[in-house]
Amino acid sequence: MDVRGLLDDLTLPEFFGWILLGNTILNWIVFALTLILVFGGLALAKRIIFGRLAKRVALLPGRPDEFILELLRRTSFFILMFIALSIAIRTLRLSPAAATWASRLGYAALFIQFGLWGTGVIALVSQRFVAARDGTEADTAMTIRAATFLVRVVLWAMILLLTLQNVFAVNITALITGLGIGGIAIALAVQNILSDLFGAVSIVLDKPFVVGDFIIVGDFLGTVEYVGLKTTRLRSLSGEQIIFSNSDLLNSRIRNYKRMFERRAVFAIGVTYGTPPEKLAAIGGWIRTIVETQPEARFDRAHFKTFGASSLDYEVVYYVKKPDFNTYMDTQQAINIALVRKFAAEGIEFAFPTRTVHVSGMLESAPPPPALQP
């Protein structure tokens, strides 16, 4: 229906026929009423839907409704006004230039709204990622915020380019080409920084370690104190801080002792060669009994392994149920003391490096020393 033609056919008081900026007063009244009704309807619909979704999300968090709720939360009343304006302006007679600029401003408002929606979705995804990974550490949260910031920068850069092309009719091909060449130059200049930055993102995503883990990297070992955008810092056992660049750290072999759920312990003992065979056979059972009496130990095996140079050697393997190093040392100490007591009670001697030299018969066969001449 042609609203403007219908208005022209109406017989109205002379006041409504006055011309203002190329449109009658009646056209302006219809424009204002349309703007108010459309904007009011959109705002009311947003409020009703938002209220209902907020109640559902509060009862059942983690649903996809959270994304719709975030989109509604990020829907600006300013953008709703532009939508209402783009509908209401059709009731007016506009010059081609004014109609073009009205259309361009509508595109600009739409692009800005897309940017606001994208920002909200990015923020919600990052929050869910942190919650799913138990990323409550301050350093991890900081790294995720930095990565989120970079994604937002890319999003708004795209919004800006689309706005320049569709609103201001700027040819962005040359601009994108220039940005690409400049970007390559910048990337080559800061490739080490970018490598460390992507290393930080890899640490956050893949979680080879987190703050508080005890790790060994090559010849260095310590507790992770800080995971940043460029460096990761360890606190060594001797107290000093060890700083790695993220790229170097990920290119190394990392041993994470915090992920150990139990500790395998291996130790050896040796007894003298004069130990009777029946006691040699019983030693394995004694060791098993001693290990099994320790509350944090799980026995694996004990064997008479080999004939050593000066001892009969046994190898013992057991597991400590807790990965804590102090627990392992306490358990090993208790086992050692119990073995000393048991061997002393059974009259068994621990071996130590010895060498026996047989010299019998050598004196009889040796020639007498030459007589001394006066």
mmCIF file of C-alpha atoms in Angstrom:
data_model
loop_
_atom_site.group_PDB
_atom_site.id
_atom_site.type_symbol
_atom_site.label_atom_id
_atom_site.label_comp_id
_atom_site.label_asym_id
_atom_site.label_seq_id
_atom_site.Cartn_x
_atom_site.Cartn_y
_atom_site.Cartn_z
ATOM 1 C CA MET A 1 0.000 0.000 0.000
ATOM 2 C CA ASP A 2 1.341 3.466 -0.905
ATOM 3 C CA VAL A 3 0.996 5.368 2.346
ATOM 4 C CA ARG A 4 2.086 8.662 0.846
ATOM 5 C CA GLY A 5 -0.437 8.422 -2.006
ATOM 6 C CA LEU A 6 -3.226 7.558 0.436
ATOM 7 C CA LEU A 7 -2.348 10.577 2.549
ATOM 8 C CA ASP A 8 -2.436 12.824 -0.500
ATOM 9 C CA ASP A 9 -5.998 11.706 -1.307
ATOM 10 C CA LEU A 10 -7.320 12.564 2.165
ATOM 11 C CA THR A 11 -9.196 15.803 2.702
ATOM 12 C CA LEU A 12 -7.620 17.330 5.814
ATOM 13 C CA PRO A 13 -7.471 20.758 7.431
ATOM 14 C CA GLU A 14 -5.154 23.262 5.810
ATOM 15 C CA PHE A 15 -2.587 22.933 8.664
ATOM 16 C CA PHE A 16 -1.870 19.317 7.821
ATOM 17 C CA GLY A 17 -1.102 20.317 4.256
ATOM 18 C CA TRP A 18 1.680 22.707 5.133
ATOM 19 C CA ILE A 19 5.004 21.734 3.621
ATOM 20 C CA LEU A 20 8.031 21.198 5.849
ATOM 21 C CA LEU A 21 11.325 20.007 4.319
ATOM 22 C CA GLY A 22 9.524 18.645 1.285
ATOM 23 C CA ASN A 23 6.814 16.781 3.257
ATOM 24 C CA THR A 24 3.464 17.800 4.642
ATOM 25 C CA ILE A 25 2.815 18.100 8.359
ATOM 26 C CA LEU A 26 0.621 15.016 8.096
ATOM 27 C CA ASN A 27 3.559 13.061 6.631
ATOM 28 C CA TRP A 28 5.714 14.124 9.572
ATOM 29 C CA ILE A 29 3.017 13.124 12.068
ATOM 30 C CA VAL A 30 2.689 9.697 10.451
ATOM 31 C CA PHE A 31 6.489 9.416 10.477
ATOM 32 C CA ALA A 32 6.651 10.237 14.203
ATOM 33 C CA LEU A 33 3.828 7.826 15.105
ATOM 34 C CA THR A 34 5.426 5.037 13.058
ATOM 35 C CA LEU A 35 8.782 5.658 14.699
ATOM 36 C CA ILE A 36 7.274 5.590 18.203
ATOM 37 C CA LEU A 37 5.186 2.481 17.580
ATOM 38 C CA VAL A 38 7.963 0.462 15.922
ATOM 39 C CA PHE A 39 10.594 1.462 18.473
ATOM 40 C CA GLY A 40 8.233 0.859 21.394
ATOM 41 C CA GLY A 41 7.219 -2.530 20.022
ATOM 42 C CA LEU A 42 10.824 -3.639 19.522
ATOM 43 C CA ALA A 43 11.878 -2.423 22.969
ATOM 44 C CA LEU A 44 8.895 -4.115 24.632
ATOM 45 C CA ALA A 45 9.523 -7.383 22.783
ATOM 46 C CA LYS A 46 13.189 -7.306 23.821
ATOM 47 C CA ARG A 47 12.238 -6.747 27.460
ATOM 48 C CA ILE A 48 9.651 -9.548 27.543
ATOM 49 C CA ILE A 49 11.841 -12.133 25.786
ATOM 50 C CA PHE A 50 14.873 -11.144 27.862
ATOM 51 C CA GLY A 51 12.955 -11.546 31.119
ATOM 52 C CA ARG A 52 11.658 -14.999 30.234
ATOM 53 C CA LEU A 53 15.019 -16.268 29.012
ATOM 54 C CA ALA A 54 16.756 -14.893 32.104
ATOM 55 C CA LYS A 55 14.461 -16.983 34.319
ATOM 56 C CA ARG A 56 15.105 -20.146 32.283
ATOM 57 C CA VAL A 57 18.862 -19.649 32.278
ATOM 58 C CA ALA A 58 18.845 -19.009 36.035
ATOM 59 C CA LEU A 59 17.110 -22.356 36.589
ATOM 60 C CA LEU A 60 19.177 -24.317 34.050
ATOM 61 C CA PRO A 61 22.550 -22.637 33.453
ATOM 62 C CA GLY A 62 24.765 -23.771 30.614
ATOM 63 C CA ARG A 63 21.959 -24.048 28.054
ATOM 64 C CA PRO A 64 22.180 -22.607 24.512
ATOM 65 C CA ASP A 65 19.624 -20.047 25.681
ATOM 66 C CA GLU A 66 22.550 -18.213 27.272
ATOM 67 C CA PHE A 67 23.769 -17.192 23.820
ATOM 68 C CA ILE A 68 20.338 -15.801 22.871
ATOM 69 C CA LEU A 69 20.205 -14.023 26.212
ATOM 70 C CA GLU A 70 23.649 -12.523 25.593
ATOM 71 C CA LEU A 71 22.605 -11.364 22.116
ATOM 72 C CA LEU A 72 19.543 -9.648 23.588
ATOM 73 C CA ARG A 73 21.673 -8.094 26.332
ATOM 74 C CA ARG A 74 24.018 -6.715 23.671
ATOM 75 C CA THR A 75 21.184 -5.381 21.506
ATOM 76 C CA SER A 76 21.456 -1.617 21.830
ATOM 77 C CA PHE A 77 18.377 0.595 22.116
ATOM 78 C CA PHE A 78 20.245 2.964 19.826
ATOM 79 C CA ILE A 79 20.266 0.260 17.153
ATOM 80 C CA LEU A 80 16.577 -0.426 17.715
ATOM 81 C CA MET A 81 15.967 3.264 17.165
ATOM 82 C CA PHE A 82 17.804 3.077 13.850
ATOM 83 C CA ILE A 83 15.711 0.072 12.779
ATOM 84 C CA ALA A 84 12.543 1.921 13.671
ATOM 85 C CA LEU A 85 13.852 4.996 11.871
ATOM 86 C CA SER A 86 14.625 3.027 8.705
ATOM 87 C CA ILE A 87 11.020 1.753 8.677
ATOM 88 C CA ALA A 88 9.393 5.064 9.571
ATOM 89 C CA ILE A 89 11.399 7.090 7.052
ATOM 90 C CA ARG A 90 9.655 5.263 4.223
ATOM 91 C CA THR A 91 6.563 7.372 4.944
ATOM 92 C CA LEU A 92 8.448 10.516 3.832
ATOM 93 C CA ARG A 93 9.429 11.867 0.446
ATOM 94 C CA LEU A 94 13.200 12.065 0.349
ATOM 95 C CA SER A 95 15.652 13.286 -2.216
ATOM 96 C CA PRO A 96 17.882 10.603 -3.784
ATOM 97 C CA ALA A 97 20.878 11.846 -1.802
ATOM 98 C CA ALA A 98 18.972 11.800 1.501
ATOM 99 C CA ALA A 99 17.571 8.345 0.754
ATOM 100 C CA THR A 100 21.097 7.096 -0.010
ATOM 101 C CA TRP A 101 22.498 8.463 3.234
ATOM 102 C CA ALA A 102 19.590 7.045 5.207
ATOM 103 C CA SER A 103 20.330 3.625 3.727
ATOM 104 C CA ARG A 104 24.030 3.987 4.508
ATOM 105 C CA LEU A 105 23.357 4.940 8.109
ATOM 106 C CA GLY A 106 21.116 1.901 8.396
ATOM 107 C CA TYR A 107 23.970 -0.315 7.190
ATOM 108 C CA ALA A 108 26.332 1.349 9.641
ATOM 109 C CA ALA A 109 23.953 0.719 12.537
ATOM 110 C CA LEU A 110 23.529 -2.901 11.442
ATOM 111 C CA PHE A 111 27.294 -3.475 11.284
ATOM 112 C CA ILE A 112 27.780 -1.940 14.709
ATOM 113 C CA GLN A 113 25.101 -4.228 16.098
ATOM 114 C CA PHE A 114 26.822 -7.234 14.545
ATOM 115 C CA GLY A 115 30.003 -6.124 16.289
ATOM 116 C CA LEU A 116 28.220 -5.859 19.631
ATOM 117 C CA TRP A 117 26.694 -9.315 19.158
ATOM 118 C CA GLY A 118 30.035 -10.798 18.198
ATOM 119 C CA THR A 119 31.707 -9.229 21.234
ATOM 120 C CA GLY A 120 29.071 -10.743 23.504
ATOM 121 C CA VAL A 121 29.428 -14.213 21.988
ATOM 122 C CA ILE A 122 33.229 -14.059 22.272
ATOM 123 C CA ALA A 123 32.991 -13.056 25.945
ATOM 124 C CA LEU A 124 30.511 -15.847 26.711
ATOM 125 C CA VAL A 125 32.620 -18.476 24.919
ATOM 126 C CA SER A 126 35.749 -17.421 26.828
ATOM 127 C CA GLN A 127 33.860 -17.604 30.130
ATOM 128 C CA ARG A 128 32.611 -21.093 29.336
ATOM 129 C CA PHE A 129 36.098 -22.159 28.293
ATOM 130 C CA VAL A 130 37.567 -21.017 31.598
ATOM 131 C CA ALA A 131 34.792 -22.758 33.531
ATOM 132 C CA ALA A 132 35.181 -26.004 31.569
ATOM 133 C CA ARG A 133 38.963 -26.078 32.079
ATOM 134 C CA ASP A 134 38.837 -25.031 35.710
ATOM 135 C CA GLY A 135 40.938 -22.054 34.658
ATOM 136 C CA THR A 136 40.663 -20.137 37.890
ATOM 137 C CA GLU A 137 44.353 -19.214 37.986
ATOM 138 C CA ALA A 138 44.986 -15.502 37.594
ATOM 139 C CA ASP A 139 47.694 -16.064 34.963
ATOM 140 C CA THR A 140 45.517 -18.351 32.864
ATOM 141 C CA ALA A 141 42.602 -15.952 33.077
ATOM 142 C CA MET A 142 44.882 -13.115 32.002
ATOM 143 C CA THR A 143 46.110 -15.048 28.975
ATOM 144 C CA ILE A 144 42.559 -15.914 27.944
ATOM 145 C CA ARG A 145 41.549 -12.269 28.290
ATOM 146 C CA ALA A 146 44.474 -11.250 26.081
ATOM 147 C CA ALA A 147 43.514 -13.815 23.431
ATOM 148 C CA THR A 148 39.892 -12.645 23.648
ATOM 149 C CA PHE A 149 41.066 -9.077 23.139
ATOM 150 C CA LEU A 150 42.934 -10.059 19.957
ATOM 151 C CA VAL A 151 39.827 -11.774 18.577
ATOM 152 C CA ARG A 152 37.778 -8.670 19.340
ATOM 153 C CA VAL A 153 40.326 -6.502 17.539
ATOM 154 C CA VAL A 154 40.034 -8.710 14.444
ATOM 155 C CA LEU A 155 36.215 -8.588 14.636
ATOM 156 C CA TRP A 156 36.025 -4.799 14.890
ATOM 157 C CA ALA A 157 38.622 -4.419 12.137
ATOM 158 C CA MET A 158 36.322 -6.394 9.854
ATOM 159 C CA ILE A 159 33.345 -4.267 10.967
ATOM 160 C CA LEU A 160 35.329 -1.125 10.184
ATOM 161 C CA LEU A 161 36.250 -2.352 6.698
ATOM 162 C CA LEU A 162 32.639 -3.292 5.916
ATOM 163 C CA THR A 163 31.450 0.087 7.159
ATOM 164 C CA LEU A 164 33.985 1.932 5.011
ATOM 165 C CA GLN A 165 32.942 -0.028 1.936
ATOM 166 C CA ASN A 166 29.141 0.082 2.367
ATOM 167 C CA VAL A 167 28.633 3.418 4.136
ATOM 168 C CA PHE A 168 31.369 5.674 2.796
ATOM 169 C CA ALA A 169 31.843 3.850 -0.543
ATOM 170 C CA VAL A 170 35.577 3.464 0.061
ATOM 171 C CA ASN A 171 37.396 0.968 -2.152
ATOM 172 C CA ILE A 172 38.949 -1.276 0.487
ATOM 173 C CA THR A 173 40.834 -3.518 -1.961
ATOM 174 C CA ALA A 174 43.871 -1.249 -2.020
ATOM 175 C CA LEU A 175 43.555 -0.733 1.726
ATOM 176 C CA ILE A 176 43.503 -4.475 2.406
ATOM 177 C CA THR A 177 46.486 -4.971 0.085
ATOM 178 C CA GLY A 178 48.433 -2.313 1.945
ATOM 179 C CA LEU A 179 47.472 -3.773 5.287
ATOM 180 C CA GLY A 180 48.544 -7.222 4.072
ATOM 181 C CA ILE A 181 51.975 -6.024 3.012
ATOM 182 C CA GLY A 182 52.366 -4.044 6.225
ATOM 183 C CA GLY A 183 51.178 -7.005 8.229
ATOM 184 C CA ILE A 184 53.810 -9.258 6.661
ATOM 185 C CA ALA A 185 56.515 -6.735 7.462
ATOM 186 C CA ILE A 186 55.322 -6.370 11.035
ATOM 187 C CA ALA A 187 55.044 -10.145 11.441
ATOM 188 C CA LEU A 188 58.629 -10.634 10.279
ATOM 189 C CA ALA A 189 59.808 -7.939 12.673
ATOM 190 C CA VAL A 190 58.035 -9.375 15.693
ATOM 191 C CA GLN A 191 58.036 -13.078 14.807
ATOM 192 C CA ASN A 192 59.687 -14.035 18.112
ATOM 193 C CA ILE A 193 57.043 -12.147 20.068
ATOM 194 C CA LEU A 194 54.277 -13.725 17.990
ATOM 195 C CA SER A 195 55.818 -17.152 18.519
ATOM 196 C CA ASP A 196 55.769 -16.635 22.276
ATOM 197 C CA LEU A 197 52.225 -15.282 22.090
ATOM 198 C CA PHE A 198 50.948 -18.334 20.219
ATOM 199 C CA GLY A 199 52.918 -20.467 22.672
ATOM 200 C CA ALA A 200 50.961 -18.863 25.513
ATOM 201 C CA VAL A 201 47.711 -19.641 23.706
ATOM 202 C CA SER A 202 48.856 -23.258 23.231
ATOM 203 C CA ILE A 203 49.664 -23.576 26.934
ATOM 204 C CA VAL A 204 46.230 -22.259 27.855
ATOM 205 C CA LEU A 205 44.395 -24.483 25.373
ATOM 206 C CA ASP A 206 46.389 -27.701 25.696
ATOM 207 C CA LYS A 207 47.227 -27.414 29.428
ATOM 208 C CA PRO A 208 50.581 -29.259 29.526
ATOM 209 C CA PHE A 209 50.922 -27.640 32.964
ATOM 210 C CA VAL A 210 49.214 -25.015 35.108
ATOM 211 C CA VAL A 211 50.351 -22.686 37.848
ATOM 212 C CA GLY A 212 51.415 -24.767 40.852
ATOM 213 C CA ASP A 213 52.653 -27.798 38.897
ATOM 214 C CA PHE A 214 56.172 -29.111 39.524
ATOM 215 C CA ILE A 215 57.874 -29.675 36.182
ATOM 216 C CA ILE A 216 61.300 -30.555 34.804
ATOM 217 C CA VAL A 217 62.480 -28.935 31.569
ATOM 218 C CA GLY A 218 65.829 -30.291 30.446
ATOM 219 C CA ASP A 219 68.249 -29.691 33.311
ATOM 220 C CA PHE A 220 65.930 -27.215 35.066
ATOM 221 C CA LEU A 221 63.196 -28.038 37.524
ATOM 222 C CA GLY A 222 60.799 -26.043 39.658
ATOM 223 C CA THR A 223 57.216 -25.059 40.432
ATOM 224 C CA VAL A 224 55.290 -23.042 37.831
ATOM 225 C CA GLU A 225 54.661 -19.569 39.232
ATOM 226 C CA TYR A 226 53.460 -17.558 36.257
ATOM 227 C CA VAL A 227 52.256 -18.160 32.698
ATOM 228 C CA GLY A 228 52.298 -14.944 30.687
ATOM 229 C CA LEU A 229 51.954 -13.856 27.086
ATOM 230 C CA LYS A 230 55.705 -14.077 26.450
ATOM 231 C CA THR A 231 57.332 -15.969 29.333
ATOM 232 C CA THR A 232 56.672 -18.743 31.820
ATOM 233 C CA ARG A 233 58.414 -18.577 35.189
ATOM 234 C CA LEU A 234 59.438 -21.381 37.531
ATOM 235 C CA ARG A 235 60.559 -21.250 41.159
ATOM 236 C CA SER A 236 63.428 -23.700 41.587
ATOM 237 C CA LEU A 237 64.066 -25.810 44.677
ATOM 238 C CA SER A 238 67.052 -23.630 45.575
ATOM 239 C CA GLY A 239 64.855 -20.539 45.520
ATOM 240 C CA GLU A 240 65.809 -18.654 42.365
ATOM 241 C CA GLN A 241 63.348 -17.893 39.579
ATOM 242 C CA ILE A 242 63.854 -19.561 36.191
ATOM 243 C CA ILE A 243 62.360 -17.762 33.183
ATOM 244 C CA PHE A 244 61.570 -19.491 29.880
ATOM 245 C CA SER A 245 60.177 -18.001 26.709
ATOM 246 C CA ASN A 246 56.953 -19.812 25.821
ATOM 247 C CA SER A 247 58.231 -20.944 22.411
ATOM 248 C CA ASP A 248 61.417 -22.454 23.903
ATOM 249 C CA LEU A 249 59.411 -24.133 26.634
ATOM 250 C CA LEU A 250 57.023 -25.848 24.216
ATOM 251 C CA ASN A 251 59.938 -27.016 22.058
ATOM 252 C CA SER A 252 61.431 -28.833 25.063
ATOM 253 C CA ARG A 253 60.541 -32.115 26.746
ATOM 254 C CA ILE A 254 58.473 -31.356 29.838
ATOM 255 C CA ARG A 255 58.067 -33.773 32.735
ATOM 256 C CA ASN A 256 55.060 -32.828 34.851
ATOM 257 C CA TYR A 257 55.312 -34.445 38.280
ATOM 258 C CA LYS A 258 52.078 -32.870 39.483
ATOM 259 C CA ARG A 259 50.159 -35.141 37.089
ATOM 260 C CA MET A 260 51.727 -38.232 38.680
ATOM 261 C CA PHE A 261 48.973 -40.187 40.451
ATOM 262 C CA GLU A 262 51.393 -42.598 42.146
ATOM 263 C CA ARG A 263 55.180 -42.880 42.363
ATOM 264 C CA ARG A 264 57.177 -45.968 41.327
ATOM 265 C CA ALA A 265 60.120 -46.632 43.652
ATOM 266 C CA VAL A 266 63.045 -48.949 42.876
ATOM 267 C CA PHE A 267 65.893 -49.714 45.248
ATOM 268 C CA ALA A 268 68.584 -52.377 45.589
ATOM 269 C CA ILE A 269 70.262 -54.066 48.528
ATOM 270 C CA GLY A 270 73.193 -56.446 48.703
ATOM 271 C CA VAL A 271 74.065 -59.162 51.234
ATOM 272 C CA THR A 272 77.370 -60.912 51.747
ATOM 273 C CA TYR A 273 78.378 -64.073 49.886
ATOM 274 C CA GLY A 274 78.442 -65.999 53.131
ATOM 275 C CA THR A 275 74.651 -65.787 53.572
ATOM 276 C CA PRO A 276 73.043 -69.301 53.781
ATOM 277 C CA PRO A 277 70.876 -70.289 50.789
ATOM 278 C CA GLU A 278 67.734 -70.770 52.901
ATOM 279 C CA LYS A 279 67.988 -67.202 54.129
ATOM 280 C CA LEU A 280 68.629 -65.981 50.617
ATOM 281 C CA ALA A 281 65.336 -67.595 49.607
ATOM 282 C CA ALA A 282 63.507 -66.005 52.553
ATOM 283 C CA ILE A 283 64.746 -62.438 52.029
ATOM 284 C CA GLY A 284 62.205 -61.708 49.256
ATOM 285 C CA GLY A 285 59.301 -62.649 51.525
ATOM 286 C CA TRP A 286 60.661 -60.542 54.378
ATOM 287 C CA ILE A 287 60.946 -57.536 52.094
ATOM 288 C CA ARG A 288 57.394 -58.036 50.863
ATOM 289 C CA THR A 289 56.048 -58.150 54.410
ATOM 290 C CA ILE A 290 57.953 -55.013 55.365
ATOM 291 C CA VAL A 291 56.730 -53.060 52.305
ATOM 292 C CA GLU A 292 53.117 -54.151 52.733
ATOM 293 C CA THR A 293 53.070 -52.930 56.329
ATOM 294 C CA GLN A 294 53.610 -49.351 55.100
ATOM 295 C CA PRO A 295 50.233 -47.598 54.759
ATOM 296 C CA GLU A 296 51.178 -45.598 51.628
ATOM 297 C CA ALA A 297 53.046 -48.408 49.799
ATOM 298 C CA ARG A 298 51.858 -50.995 47.291
ATOM 299 C CA PHE A 299 54.275 -53.917 46.820
ATOM 300 C CA ASP A 300 55.198 -54.978 43.294
ATOM 301 C CA ARG A 301 58.158 -57.396 43.406
ATOM 302 C CA ALA A 302 61.431 -58.345 45.135
ATOM 303 C CA HIS A 303 63.987 -60.644 43.433
ATOM 304 C CA PHE A 304 67.483 -61.976 43.943
ATOM 305 C CA LYS A 305 68.729 -60.232 40.827
ATOM 306 C CA THR A 306 72.408 -60.886 40.301
ATOM 307 C CA PHE A 307 75.769 -61.901 41.649
ATOM 308 C CA GLY A 308 77.644 -58.684 42.217
ATOM 309 C CA ALA A 309 81.386 -58.143 42.536
ATOM 310 C CA SER A 310 81.197 -58.179 46.307
ATOM 311 C CA SER A 311 77.513 -58.851 47.102
ATOM 312 C CA LEU A 312 74.420 -60.872 46.299
ATOM 313 C CA ASP A 313 72.088 -58.217 44.925
ATOM 314 C CA TYR A 314 68.304 -57.902 45.352
ATOM 315 C CA GLU A 315 66.063 -55.512 43.417
ATOM 316 C CA VAL A 316 62.837 -54.270 45.024
ATOM 317 C CA VAL A 317 59.995 -52.411 43.296
ATOM 318 C CA TYR A 318 56.986 -50.865 44.995
ATOM 319 C CA TYR A 319 54.567 -47.964 44.436
ATOM 320 C CA VAL A 320 53.838 -45.047 46.709
ATOM 321 C CA LYS A 321 50.121 -44.298 46.550
ATOM 322 C CA LYS A 322 50.671 -40.536 46.828
ATOM 323 C CA PRO A 323 52.917 -38.652 44.386
ATOM 324 C CA ASP A 324 54.231 -36.358 47.125
ATOM 325 C CA PHE A 325 58.022 -36.651 47.379
ATOM 326 C CA ASN A 326 58.088 -36.312 51.163
ATOM 327 C CA THR A 327 55.649 -39.214 51.473
ATOM 328 C CA TYR A 328 57.940 -41.311 49.283
ATOM 329 C CA MET A 329 60.994 -40.478 51.389
ATOM 330 C CA ASP A 330 59.165 -41.208 54.648
ATOM 331 C CA THR A 331 58.056 -44.588 53.282
ATOM 332 C CA GLN A 332 61.531 -45.472 51.990
ATOM 333 C CA GLN A 333 63.097 -44.523 55.317
ATOM 334 C CA ALA A 334 60.657 -46.743 57.229
ATOM 335 C CA ILE A 335 61.404 -49.661 54.887
ATOM 336 C CA ASN A 336 65.171 -49.202 55.260
ATOM 337 C CA ILE A 337 65.006 -49.134 59.072
ATOM 338 C CA ALA A 338 62.785 -52.217 59.123
ATOM 339 C CA LEU A 339 65.231 -54.064 56.836
ATOM 340 C CA VAL A 340 68.184 -53.194 59.080
ATOM 341 C CA ARG A 341 66.335 -54.521 62.125
ATOM 342 C CA LYS A 342 65.205 -57.693 60.354
ATOM 343 C CA PHE A 343 68.646 -58.514 58.976
ATOM 344 C CA ALA A 344 70.255 -57.865 62.366
ATOM 345 C CA ALA A 345 67.761 -60.244 64.004
ATOM 346 C CA GLU A 346 68.448 -62.923 61.372
ATOM 347 C CA GLY A 347 72.221 -62.495 61.472
ATOM 348 C CA ILE A 348 72.474 -61.340 57.863
ATOM 349 C CA GLU A 349 75.113 -58.799 56.935
ATOM 350 C CA PHE A 350 74.728 -56.079 54.319
ATOM 351 C CA ALA A 351 77.509 -56.246 51.786
ATOM 352 C CA PHE A 352 79.914 -53.461 51.064
ATOM 353 C CA PRO A 353 82.707 -53.280 48.480
ATOM 354 C CA THR A 354 85.490 -55.662 49.530
ATOM 355 C CA ARG A 355 88.394 -57.464 47.853
ATOM 356 C CA THR A 356 90.031 -60.689 48.985
ATOM 357 C CA VAL A 357 93.632 -61.383 47.939
ATOM 358 C CA HIS A 358 94.876 -64.987 48.219
ATOM 359 C CA VAL A 359 98.644 -65.145 48.907
ATOM 360 C CA SER A 360 99.098 -68.743 50.196
ATOM 361 C CA GLY A 361 102.049 -70.575 48.550
ATOM 362 C CA MET A 362 103.587 -67.464 47.124
ATOM 363 C CA LEU A 363 106.237 -67.155 49.905
ATOM 364 C CA GLU A 364 107.462 -70.784 49.528
ATOM 365 C CA SER A 365 107.990 -70.490 45.792
ATOM 366 C CA ALA A 366 109.662 -67.128 45.868
ATOM 367 C CA PRO A 367 113.557 -67.146 45.535
ATOM 368 C CA PRO A 368 115.557 -66.031 48.571
ATOM 369 C CA PRO A 369 116.785 -62.488 48.536
ATOM 370 C CA PRO A 370 120.391 -62.022 47.418
ATOM 371 C CA ALA A 371 122.986 -61.857 50.163
ATOM 372 C CA LEU A 372 124.363 -58.498 50.948
ATOM 373 C CA GLN A 373 128.020 -58.022 50.024
ATOM 374 C CA PRO A 374 130.266 -56.331 52.566
#
